[in-house]
PDB file of C-alpha atoms in Angstrom:
ATOM      1  CA  UNK F 211     125.061  73.197-123.642  1.00  0.00           C
ATOM      2  CA  UNK F 212     125.749  76.928-123.258  1.00  0.00           C
ATOM      3  CA  UNK F 213     128.488  77.811-125.777  1.00  0.00           C
ATOM      4  CA  UNK F 214     130.393  81.075-125.986  1.00  0.00           C
ATOM      5  CA  UNK F 215     131.635  82.303-129.344  1.00  0.00           C
ATOM      6  CA  UNK F 216     134.472  84.432-130.669  1.00  0.00           C
ATOM      7  CA  UNK F 217     133.173  88.023-130.989  1.00  0.00           C
ATOM      8  CA  UNK F 218     136.142  89.587-132.616  1.00  0.00           C
ATOM      9  CA  UNK F 219     137.611  90.884-135.851  1.00  0.00           C
ATOM     10  CA  UNK F 220     141.253  90.103-136.672  1.00  0.00           C
ATOM     11  CA  UNK F 221     142.563  93.455-135.428  1.00  0.00           C
ATOM     12  CA  UNK F 222     140.817  93.325-132.073  1.00  0.00           C
ATOM     13  CA  UNK F 223     143.387  91.228-130.158  1.00  0.00           C
ATOM     14  CA  UNK F 224     142.339  92.460-126.684  1.00  0.00           C
ATOM     15  CA  UNK F 225     138.781  91.556-127.308  1.00  0.00           C
ATOM     16  CA  UNK F 226     139.732  88.216-128.769  1.00  0.00           C
ATOM     17  CA  UNK F 227     141.990  87.434-125.804  1.00  0.00           C
ATOM     18  CA  UNK F 228     139.311  88.432-123.252  1.00  0.00           C
ATOM     19  CA  UNK F 229     136.769  86.238-124.978  1.00  0.00           C
ATOM     20  CA  UNK F 230     139.169  83.259-125.145  1.00  0.00           C
ATOM     21  CA  UNK F 231     140.190  83.594-121.491  1.00  0.00           C
ATOM     22  CA  UNK F 232     136.552  83.908-120.453  1.00  0.00           C
ATOM     23  CA  UNK F 233     135.685  80.776-122.357  1.00  0.00           C
ATOM     24  CA  UNK F 234     138.468  78.781-120.805  1.00  0.00           C
ATOM     25  CA  UNK F 235     137.592  79.965-117.293  1.00  0.00           C
ATOM     26  CA  UNK F 236     133.963  79.078-117.908  1.00  0.00           C
ATOM     27  CA  UNK F 237     134.950  75.531-118.968  1.00  0.00           C
ATOM     28  CA  UNK F 238     137.061  75.189-115.857  1.00  0.00           C
ATOM     29  CA  UNK F 239     134.183  76.250-113.609  1.00  0.00           C
ATOM     30  CA  UNK F 240     135.959  79.485-112.643  1.00  0.00           C
ATOM     31  CA  UNK F 241     132.924  81.648-113.024  1.00  0.00           C
ATOM     32  CA  UNK F 242     134.160  84.805-111.316  1.00  0.00           C
ATOM     33  CA  UNK F 243     137.190  85.010-113.613  1.00  0.00           C
ATOM     34  CA  UNK F 244     135.047  84.219-116.674  1.00  0.00           C
ATOM     35  CA  UNK F 245     132.717  86.996-115.613  1.00  0.00           C
ATOM     36  CA  UNK F 246     135.496  89.571-115.396  1.00  0.00           C
ATOM     37  CA  UNK F 247     136.767  88.672-118.880  1.00  0.00           C
ATOM     38  CA  UNK F 248     133.337  88.588-120.500  1.00  0.00           C
ATOM     39  CA  UNK F 249     132.403  91.963-118.903  1.00  0.00           C
ATOM     40  CA  UNK F 250     135.620  93.396-120.379  1.00  0.00           C
ATOM     41  CA  UNK F 251     134.623  91.919-123.739  1.00  0.00           C
ATOM     42  CA  UNK F 252     131.197  93.568-123.549  1.00  0.00           C
ATOM     43  CA  UNK F 253     132.864  96.929-122.865  1.00  0.00           C
ATOM     44  CA  UNK F 254     135.381  96.507-125.654  1.00  0.00           C
ATOM     45  CA  UNK F 255     132.768  95.409-128.174  1.00  0.00           C
ATOM     46  CA  UNK F 256     130.252  98.107-127.094  1.00  0.00           C
ATOM     47  CA  UNK F 257     127.586  95.546-126.241  1.00  0.00           C
ATOM     48  CA  UNK F 258     128.064  93.048-129.046  1.00  0.00           C
ATOM     49  CA  UNK F 259     125.312  90.379-128.769  1.00  0.00           C
ATOM     50  CA  UNK F 260     127.694  87.445-128.689  1.00  0.00           C
ATOM     51  CA  UNK F 261     129.679  89.135-125.886  1.00  0.00           C
ATOM     52  CA  UNK F 262     126.412  89.670-123.992  1.00  0.00           C
ATOM     53  CA  UNK F 263     125.416  86.050-124.511  1.00  0.00           C
ATOM     54  CA  UNK F 264     128.804  84.915-123.093  1.00  0.00           C
ATOM     55  CA  UNK F 265     128.298  87.274-120.152  1.00  0.00           C
ATOM     56  CA  UNK F 266     124.936  85.674-119.470  1.00  0.00           C
ATOM     57  CA  UNK F 267     126.559  82.187-119.478  1.00  0.00           C
ATOM     58  CA  UNK F 268     129.065  83.237-116.846  1.00  0.00           C
ATOM     59  CA  UNK F 269     126.343  84.865-114.692  1.00  0.00           C
ATOM     60  CA  UNK F 270     124.235  81.660-115.002  1.00  0.00           C
ATOM     61  CA  UNK F 271     127.166  79.539-113.895  1.00  0.00           C
ATOM     62  CA  UNK F 272     127.417  81.781-110.832  1.00  0.00           C
ATOM     63  CA  UNK F 273     123.630  81.284-110.241  1.00  0.00           C
ATOM     64  CA  UNK F 274     123.049  85.015-110.807  1.00  0.00           C
ATOM     65  CA  UNK F 275     119.853  84.246-112.743  1.00  0.00           C
ATOM     66  CA  UNK F 276     118.275  87.668-112.869  1.00  0.00           C
ATOM     67  CA  UNK F 277     121.475  89.233-114.223  1.00  0.00           C
ATOM     68  CA  UNK F 278     121.912  86.339-116.688  1.00  0.00           C
ATOM     69  CA  UNK F 279     118.391  86.821-117.913  1.00  0.00           C
ATOM     70  CA  UNK F 280     119.057  90.512-118.424  1.00  0.00           C
ATOM     71  CA  UNK F 281     122.232  89.839-120.395  1.00  0.00           C
ATOM     72  CA  UNK F 282     120.446  87.334-122.660  1.00  0.00           C
ATOM     73  CA  UNK F 283     117.603  89.777-123.239  1.00  0.00           C
ATOM     74  CA  UNK F 284     120.064  92.509-124.070  1.00  0.00           C
ATOM     75  CA  UNK F 285     121.710  90.208-126.632  1.00  0.00           C
ATOM     76  CA  UNK F 286     118.297  89.416-128.166  1.00  0.00           C
ATOM     77  CA  UNK F 287     117.447  93.108-128.357  1.00  0.00           C
ATOM     78  CA  UNK F 288     120.783  93.862-130.000  1.00  0.00           C
ATOM     79  CA  UNK F 289     120.391  91.121-132.629  1.00  0.00           C
ATOM     80  CA  UNK F 290     116.916  89.565-132.840  1.00  0.00           C
ATOM     81  CA  UNK F 291     118.043  86.995-135.448  1.00  0.00           C
ATOM     82  CA  UNK F 292     120.937  85.697-133.344  1.00  0.00           C
ATOM     83  CA  UNK F 293     119.620  82.362-131.941  1.00  0.00           C
ATOM     84  CA  UNK F 294     121.859  81.382-129.028  1.00  0.00           C
ATOM     85  CA  UNK F 295     120.621  83.809-126.336  1.00  0.00           C
ATOM     86  CA  UNK F 296     117.043  82.613-126.970  1.00  0.00           C
ATOM     87  CA  UNK F 297     118.156  79.068-126.248  1.00  0.00           C
ATOM     88  CA  UNK F 298     120.131  80.047-123.161  1.00  0.00           C
ATOM     89  CA  UNK F 299     117.256  82.165-121.861  1.00  0.00           C
ATOM     90  CA  UNK F 300     114.881  79.224-122.397  1.00  0.00           C
ATOM     91  CA  UNK F 301     117.259  76.905-120.375  1.00  0.00           C
ATOM     92  CA  UNK F 302     117.351  79.537-117.583  1.00  0.00           C
ATOM     93  CA  UNK F 303     113.546  79.764-117.556  1.00  0.00           C
ATOM     94  CA  UNK F 304     113.309  75.991-117.561  1.00  0.00           C
ATOM     95  CA  UNK F 305     115.680  75.751-114.556  1.00  0.00           C
ATOM     96  CA  UNK F 306     113.561  78.386-112.782  1.00  0.00           C
ATOM     97  CA  UNK F 307     110.339  76.485-113.327  1.00  0.00           C
ATOM     98  CA  UNK F 308     108.924  79.152-115.601  1.00  0.00           C
ATOM     99  CA  UNK F 309     107.275  76.604-117.853  1.00  0.00           C
ATOM    100  CA  UNK F 310     105.049  78.836-119.991  1.00  0.00           C
ATOM    101  CA  UNK F 311     107.866  81.398-120.536  1.00  0.00           C
ATOM    102  CA  UNK F 312     110.375  78.633-121.413  1.00  0.00           C
ATOM    103  CA  UNK F 313     107.918  77.141-123.967  1.00  0.00           C
ATOM    104  CA  UNK F 314     107.514  80.499-125.647  1.00  0.00           C
ATOM    105  CA  UNK F 315     111.264  81.154-125.724  1.00  0.00           C
ATOM    106  CA  UNK F 316     112.114  77.680-127.045  1.00  0.00           C
ATOM    107  CA  UNK F 317     109.581  78.255-129.864  1.00  0.00           C
ATOM    108  CA  UNK F 318     111.226  81.527-130.770  1.00  0.00           C
ATOM    109  CA  UNK F 319     114.662  79.841-130.698  1.00  0.00           C
ATOM    110  CA  UNK F 320     113.507  76.896-132.815  1.00  0.00           C
ATOM    111  CA  UNK F 321     112.049  79.214-135.419  1.00  0.00           C
ATOM    112  CA  UNK F 322     115.677  80.317-135.930  1.00  0.00           C
ATOM    113  CA  UNK F 323     117.445  76.976-135.292  1.00  0.00           C
ATOM    114  CA  UNK F 324     114.995  74.210-136.284  1.00  0.00           C
ATOM    115  CA  UNK F 325     117.708  71.557-136.479  1.00  0.00           C
ATOM    116  CA  UNK F 326     118.396  71.541-132.697  1.00  0.00           C
ATOM    117  CA  UNK F 327     117.014  68.158-131.593  1.00  0.00           C
ATOM    118  CA  UNK F 328     117.810  68.701-127.930  1.00  0.00           C
ATOM    119  CA  UNK F 329     115.817  71.941-127.868  1.00  0.00           C
ATOM    120  CA  UNK F 330     112.853  70.153-129.491  1.00  0.00           C
ATOM    121  CA  UNK F 331     113.134  67.442-126.785  1.00  0.00           C
ATOM    122  CA  UNK F 332     113.160  70.009-124.024  1.00  0.00           C
ATOM    123  CA  UNK F 333     110.175  71.760-125.545  1.00  0.00           C
ATOM    124  CA  UNK F 334     108.335  68.417-125.606  1.00  0.00           C
ATOM    125  CA  UNK F 335     109.025  67.798-121.947  1.00  0.00           C
ATOM    126  CA  UNK F 336     107.888  71.258-121.051  1.00  0.00           C
ATOM    127  CA  UNK F 337     104.666  70.870-123.025  1.00  0.00           C
ATOM    128  CA  UNK F 338     104.003  67.564-121.286  1.00  0.00           C
ATOM    129  CA  UNK F 339     104.500  69.159-117.870  1.00  0.00           C
ATOM    130  CA  UNK F 340     102.136  71.980-118.895  1.00  0.00           C
ATOM    131  CA  UNK F 341      99.450  69.428-119.826  1.00  0.00           C
ATOM    132  CA  UNK F 342      99.763  70.033-123.558  1.00  0.00           C
ATOM    133  CA  UNK F 343     100.330  66.559-125.063  1.00  0.00           C
ATOM    134  CA  UNK F 344      99.056  67.620-128.456  1.00  0.00           C
ATOM    135  CA  UNK F 345     101.780  70.290-128.644  1.00  0.00           C
ATOM    136  CA  UNK F 346     104.378  67.924-127.171  1.00  0.00           C
ATOM    137  CA  UNK F 347     103.917  65.326-129.915  1.00  0.00           C
ATOM    138  CA  UNK F 348     105.331  67.398-132.807  1.00  0.00           C
ATOM    139  CA  UNK F 349     108.156  68.544-130.599  1.00  0.00           C
ATOM    140  CA  UNK F 350     109.157  64.932-129.802  1.00  0.00           C
ATOM    141  CA  UNK F 351     108.770  64.010-133.479  1.00  0.00           C
ATOM    142  CA  UNK F 352     111.158  66.820-134.423  1.00  0.00           C
ATOM    143  CA  UNK F 353     113.594  65.677-131.669  1.00  0.00           C
ATOM    144  CA  UNK F 354     113.498  62.159-133.145  1.00  0.00           C
ATOM    145  CA  UNK F 355     114.246  63.587-136.597  1.00  0.00           C
ATOM    146  CA  UNK F 356     117.224  65.616-135.472  1.00  0.00           C
ATOM    147  CA  UNK F 357     118.850  63.817-132.487  1.00  0.00           C
ATOM    148  CA  UNK F 358     121.637  61.375-133.252  1.00  0.00           C
ATOM    149  CA  UNK F 359     121.992  58.621-130.568  1.00  0.00           C
ATOM    150  CA  UNK F 360     125.804  58.788-130.393  1.00  0.00           C
ATOM    151  CA  UNK F 361     126.131  58.717-126.579  1.00  0.00           C
ATOM    152  CA  UNK F 362     124.104  57.571-123.602  1.00  0.00           C
ATOM    153  CA  UNK F 363     122.440  60.911-122.915  1.00  0.00           C
ATOM    154  CA  UNK F 364     121.320  61.477-126.504  1.00  0.00           C
ATOM    155  CA  UNK F 365     120.162  57.922-126.970  1.00  0.00           C
ATOM    156  CA  UNK F 366     118.080  58.240-123.795  1.00  0.00           C
ATOM    157  CA  UNK F 367     116.580  61.563-124.879  1.00  0.00           C
ATOM    158  CA  UNK F 368     115.723  60.036-128.220  1.00  0.00           C
ATOM    159  CA  UNK F 369     114.189  57.020-126.462  1.00  0.00           C
ATOM    160  CA  UNK F 370     112.021  59.262-124.316  1.00  0.00           C
ATOM    161  CA  UNK F 371     110.823  61.054-127.451  1.00  0.00           C
ATOM    162  CA  UNK F 372     109.719  57.745-129.015  1.00  0.00           C
ATOM    163  CA  UNK F 373     108.134  56.719-125.692  1.00  0.00           C
ATOM    164  CA  UNK F 374     105.920  59.754-125.707  1.00  0.00           C
ATOM    165  CA  UNK F 375     105.106  59.155-129.355  1.00  0.00           C
ATOM    166  CA  UNK F 376     103.861  55.679-128.358  1.00  0.00           C
ATOM    167  CA  UNK F 377     106.589  53.768-130.185  1.00  0.00           C
ATOM    168  CA  UNK F 378     107.599  51.629-127.198  1.00  0.00           C
ATOM    169  CA  UNK F 379     109.672  49.052-129.077  1.00  0.00           C
ATOM    170  CA  UNK F 380     111.844  51.751-130.647  1.00  0.00           C
ATOM    171  CA  UNK F 381     112.110  53.502-127.258  1.00  0.00           C
ATOM    172  CA  UNK F 382     113.258  50.339-125.537  1.00  0.00           C
ATOM    173  CA  UNK F 383     115.875  49.701-128.259  1.00  0.00           C
ATOM    174  CA  UNK F 384     117.293  53.183-127.701  1.00  0.00           C
ATOM    175  CA  UNK F 385     117.431  52.763-123.906  1.00  0.00           C
ATOM    176  CA  UNK F 386     119.316  49.521-124.393  1.00  0.00           C
ATOM    177  CA  UNK F 387     121.602  51.296-126.844  1.00  0.00           C
ATOM    178  CA  UNK F 388     122.225  53.991-124.187  1.00  0.00           C
ATOM    179  CA  UNK F 389     123.205  51.300-121.705  1.00  0.00           C
ATOM    180  CA  UNK F 390     125.602  49.876-124.264  1.00  0.00           C
ATOM    181  CA  UNK F 391     127.320  53.316-124.275  1.00  0.00           C
ATOM    182  CA  UNK F 392     127.247  53.508-120.483  1.00  0.00           C
ATOM    183  CA  UNK F 393     125.950  50.588-118.391  1.00  0.00           C
ATOM    184  CA  UNK F 394     125.816  52.783-115.300  1.00  0.00           C
ATOM    185  CA  UNK F 395     123.704  55.579-116.823  1.00  0.00           C
ATOM    186  CA  UNK F 396     120.697  55.670-114.543  1.00  0.00           C
ATOM    187  CA  UNK F 397     118.210  57.594-116.745  1.00  0.00           C
ATOM    188  CA  UNK F 398     118.515  54.912-119.454  1.00  0.00           C
ATOM    189  CA  UNK F 399     117.941  52.158-116.935  1.00  0.00           C
ATOM    190  CA  UNK F 400     114.994  53.942-115.342  1.00  0.00           C
ATOM    191  CA  UNK F 401     113.253  54.679-118.673  1.00  0.00           C
ATOM    192  CA  UNK F 402     113.817  51.120-119.891  1.00  0.00           C
ATOM    193  CA  UNK F 403     112.091  49.930-116.700  1.00  0.00           C
ATOM    194  CA  UNK F 404     109.131  52.257-117.252  1.00  0.00           C
ATOM    195  CA  UNK F 405     108.931  51.252-120.943  1.00  0.00           C
ATOM    196  CA  UNK F 406     108.886  47.523-120.034  1.00  0.00           C
ATOM    197  CA  UNK F 407     106.110  48.242-117.546  1.00  0.00           C
ATOM    198  CA  UNK F 408     104.036  49.879-120.298  1.00  0.00           C
ATOM    199  CA  UNK F 409     104.761  46.910-122.549  1.00  0.00           C
ATOM    200  CA  UNK F 410     103.418  44.600-119.914  1.00  0.00           C
ATOM    201  CA  UNK F 411     106.806  42.974-119.288  1.00  0.00           C
ATOM    202  CA  UNK F 412     106.575  43.372-115.548  1.00  0.00           C
ATOM    203  CA  UNK F 413     109.440  41.041-114.533  1.00  0.00           C
ATOM    204  CA  UNK F 414     111.896  43.043-116.643  1.00  0.00           C
ATOM    205  CA  UNK F 415     110.441  46.345-115.402  1.00  0.00           C
ATOM    206  CA  UNK F 416     110.871  45.189-111.798  1.00  0.00           C
ATOM    207  CA  UNK F 417     114.468  44.118-112.375  1.00  0.00           C
ATOM    208  CA  UNK F 418     115.376  47.417-113.997  1.00  0.00           C
ATOM    209  CA  UNK F 419     113.638  49.599-111.386  1.00  0.00           C
ATOM    210  CA  UNK F 420     114.981  47.593-108.426  1.00  0.00           C
ATOM    211  CA  UNK F 421     118.453  48.001-109.888  1.00  0.00           C
ATOM    212  CA  UNK F 422     117.967  51.793-110.227  1.00  0.00           C
ATOM    213  CA  UNK F 423     116.806  52.102-106.649  1.00  0.00           C
ATOM    214  CA  UNK F 424     119.690  49.966-105.368  1.00  0.00           C
ATOM    215  CA  UNK F 425     122.085  52.472-106.831  1.00  0.00           C
ATOM    216  CA  UNK F 426     120.004  55.602-106.191  1.00  0.00           C
ATOM    217  CA  UNK F 427     117.348  55.051-103.477  1.00  0.00           C
ATOM    218  CA  UNK F 428     115.597  58.424-104.139  1.00  0.00           C
ATOM    219  CA  UNK F 429     115.654  58.383-107.957  1.00  0.00           C
ATOM    220  CA  UNK F 430     112.544  60.377-108.986  1.00  0.00           C
ATOM    221  CA  UNK F 431     109.465  58.248-109.718  1.00  0.00           C
ATOM    222  CA  UNK F 432     111.435  54.955-109.621  1.00  0.00           C
ATOM    223  CA  UNK F 433     109.831  53.702-106.420  1.00  0.00           C
ATOM    224  CA  UNK F 434     106.337  54.692-107.527  1.00  0.00           C
ATOM    225  CA  UNK F 435     106.726  52.895-110.833  1.00  0.00           C
ATOM    226  CA  UNK F 436     108.198  49.913-109.068  1.00  0.00           C
ATOM    227  CA  UNK F 437     105.096  49.801-106.871  1.00  0.00           C
ATOM    228  CA  UNK F 438     102.884  49.809-109.954  1.00  0.00           C
ATOM    229  CA  UNK F 439     105.005  47.012-111.442  1.00  0.00           C
ATOM    230  CA  UNK F 440     104.650  44.956-108.284  1.00  0.00           C
ATOM    231  CA  UNK F 441     100.915  45.405-108.272  1.00  0.00           C
ATOM    232  CA  UNK F 442     100.474  44.711-111.928  1.00  0.00           C
ATOM    233  CA  UNK F 443     102.465  41.467-111.610  1.00  0.00           C
ATOM    234  CA  UNK F 444     100.235  40.354-108.665  1.00  0.00           C
ATOM    235  CA  UNK F 445     102.720  41.150-105.886  1.00  0.00           C
ATOM    236  CA  UNK F 446     100.120  43.222-104.071  1.00  0.00           C
ATOM    237  CA  UNK F 447     101.581  43.051-100.598  1.00  0.00           C
ATOM    238  CA  UNK F 448     104.944  44.379-101.782  1.00  0.00           C
ATOM    239  CA  UNK F 449     103.154  47.158-103.683  1.00  0.00           C
ATOM    240  CA  UNK F 450     101.164  48.092-100.547  1.00  0.00           C
ATOM    241  CA  UNK F 451     104.285  48.226 -98.374  1.00  0.00           C
ATOM    242  CA  UNK F 452     106.133  50.338-100.923  1.00  0.00           C
ATOM    243  CA  UNK F 453     103.274  52.864-101.337  1.00  0.00           C
ATOM    244  CA  UNK F 454     102.840  53.069 -97.568  1.00  0.00           C
ATOM    245  CA  UNK F 455     106.520  53.836 -97.242  1.00  0.00           C
ATOM    246  CA  UNK F 456     106.276  56.534 -99.917  1.00  0.00           C
ATOM    247  CA  UNK F 457     103.370  58.112 -98.042  1.00  0.00           C
ATOM    248  CA  UNK F 458     105.450  58.368 -94.888  1.00  0.00           C
ATOM    249  CA  UNK F 459     107.976  60.376 -96.908  1.00  0.00           C
ATOM    250  CA  UNK F 460     105.359  62.396 -98.844  1.00  0.00           C
ATOM    251  CA  UNK F 461     102.200  62.535 -96.727  1.00  0.00           C
ATOM    252  CA  UNK F 462      99.060  63.409 -98.711  1.00  0.00           C
ATOM    253  CA  UNK F 463     100.605  62.700-102.099  1.00  0.00           C
ATOM    254  CA  UNK F 464      97.705  62.177-104.514  1.00  0.00           C
ATOM    255  CA  UNK F 465      99.477  59.720-106.760  1.00  0.00           C
ATOM    256  CA  UNK F 466     100.688  57.516-103.884  1.00  0.00           C
ATOM    257  CA  UNK F 467      97.234  57.497-102.303  1.00  0.00           C
ATOM    258  CA  UNK F 468      95.635  56.480-105.593  1.00  0.00           C
ATOM    259  CA  UNK F 469      98.187  53.738-106.195  1.00  0.00           C
ATOM    260  CA  UNK F 470      97.843  52.457-102.639  1.00  0.00           C
ATOM    261  CA  UNK F 471      94.072  52.385-103.041  1.00  0.00           C
ATOM    262  CA  UNK F 472      94.464  50.392-106.293  1.00  0.00           C
ATOM    263  CA  UNK F 473      96.859  47.947-104.724  1.00  0.00           C
ATOM    264  CA  UNK F 474      94.540  47.378-101.723  1.00  0.00           C
ATOM    265  CA  UNK F 475      91.568  46.922-104.060  1.00  0.00           C
ATOM    266  CA  UNK F 476      93.508  44.355-106.144  1.00  0.00           C
ATOM    267  CA  UNK F 477      94.517  42.574-102.920  1.00  0.00           C
ATOM    268  CA  UNK F 478      90.849  42.295-101.897  1.00  0.00           C
ATOM    269  CA  UNK F 479      91.116  44.902 -99.106  1.00  0.00           C
ATOM    270  CA  UNK F 480      88.033  46.838-100.160  1.00  0.00           C
ATOM    271  CA  UNK F 481      87.542  48.916 -97.065  1.00  0.00           C
ATOM    272  CA  UNK F 482      91.122  50.127 -97.049  1.00  0.00           C
ATOM    273  CA  UNK F 483      90.982  50.802-100.740  1.00  0.00           C
ATOM    274  CA  UNK F 484      87.860  52.957-100.336  1.00  0.00           C
ATOM    275  CA  UNK F 485      89.589  54.914 -97.631  1.00  0.00           C
ATOM    276  CA  UNK F 486      92.594  55.762 -99.755  1.00  0.00           C
ATOM    277  CA  UNK F 487      90.524  56.541-102.855  1.00  0.00           C
ATOM    278  CA  UNK F 488      88.430  58.945-100.739  1.00  0.00           C
ATOM    279  CA  UNK F 489      91.593  60.693 -99.462  1.00  0.00           C
ATOM    280  CA  UNK F 490      92.902  61.020-103.006  1.00  0.00           C
ATOM    281  CA  UNK F 491      89.552  62.352-104.270  1.00  0.00           C
ATOM    282  CA  UNK F 492      89.481  64.951-101.460  1.00  0.00           C
ATOM    283  CA  UNK F 493      92.914  66.168-102.421  1.00  0.00           C
ATOM    284  CA  UNK F 494      91.963  66.444-106.057  1.00  0.00           C
ATOM    285  CA  UNK F 495      88.967  68.516-105.218  1.00  0.00           C
ATOM    286  CA  UNK F 496      90.848  71.001-103.027  1.00  0.00           C
TER     287      UNK F 496
END
């Protein structure tokens, strides 16, 4: 979470008041008013790094990403050992899909704040998306060491860390713990379904994933994993129908074509399977 801080000394009441008002406006979602107060705080403090960091948070809330990035970079330049603008800049880069940049910035941040389990977790996810599983593993291990599963979101993040570390039993326990905190929390239910699939407990995986899709029909990857669970459990016709439906929504999707080919193969539809595998291979070679 992006967190402003008090920038002031005891005798700087105007600066203190501007910072406090900006923080309250930010928490209320009143970004324009927060921005005015944090800009005033930057002027009063003559570019104090904490004031610049707060300014970046307000700009990010207003989706002014280029200006937010500039404010965070100014804060870093003013105080290279101050960690928070590194973290906030990494979050911004992550939101913008700048994976390599976000990885580098998270690493800089974690060199200054190594106890931040959530940042380690985010770094692990970024490394996985960048095709760097060897670098993701120590990040997930650090996340597991520092995250405390005291709410549904943290328990789920910790469970995902253990999942990627290959500790499926521990991951499943944490996803169940997350559901105990909040039975409606979809990420915990989804990840428990995926974990059960990887454990070979297909009936439980199907129940979890069907439940997720009933509440959120377009939950990312839930339908695809449900199709895999159907096929793995021998329900080939249902898997085929589901992957065909996914291909109508995402024509030419490599993963859906491969999964459809596999389901057709397992159903004994060799000619259809060969057709889908050929389409998937053609896409991979483009």
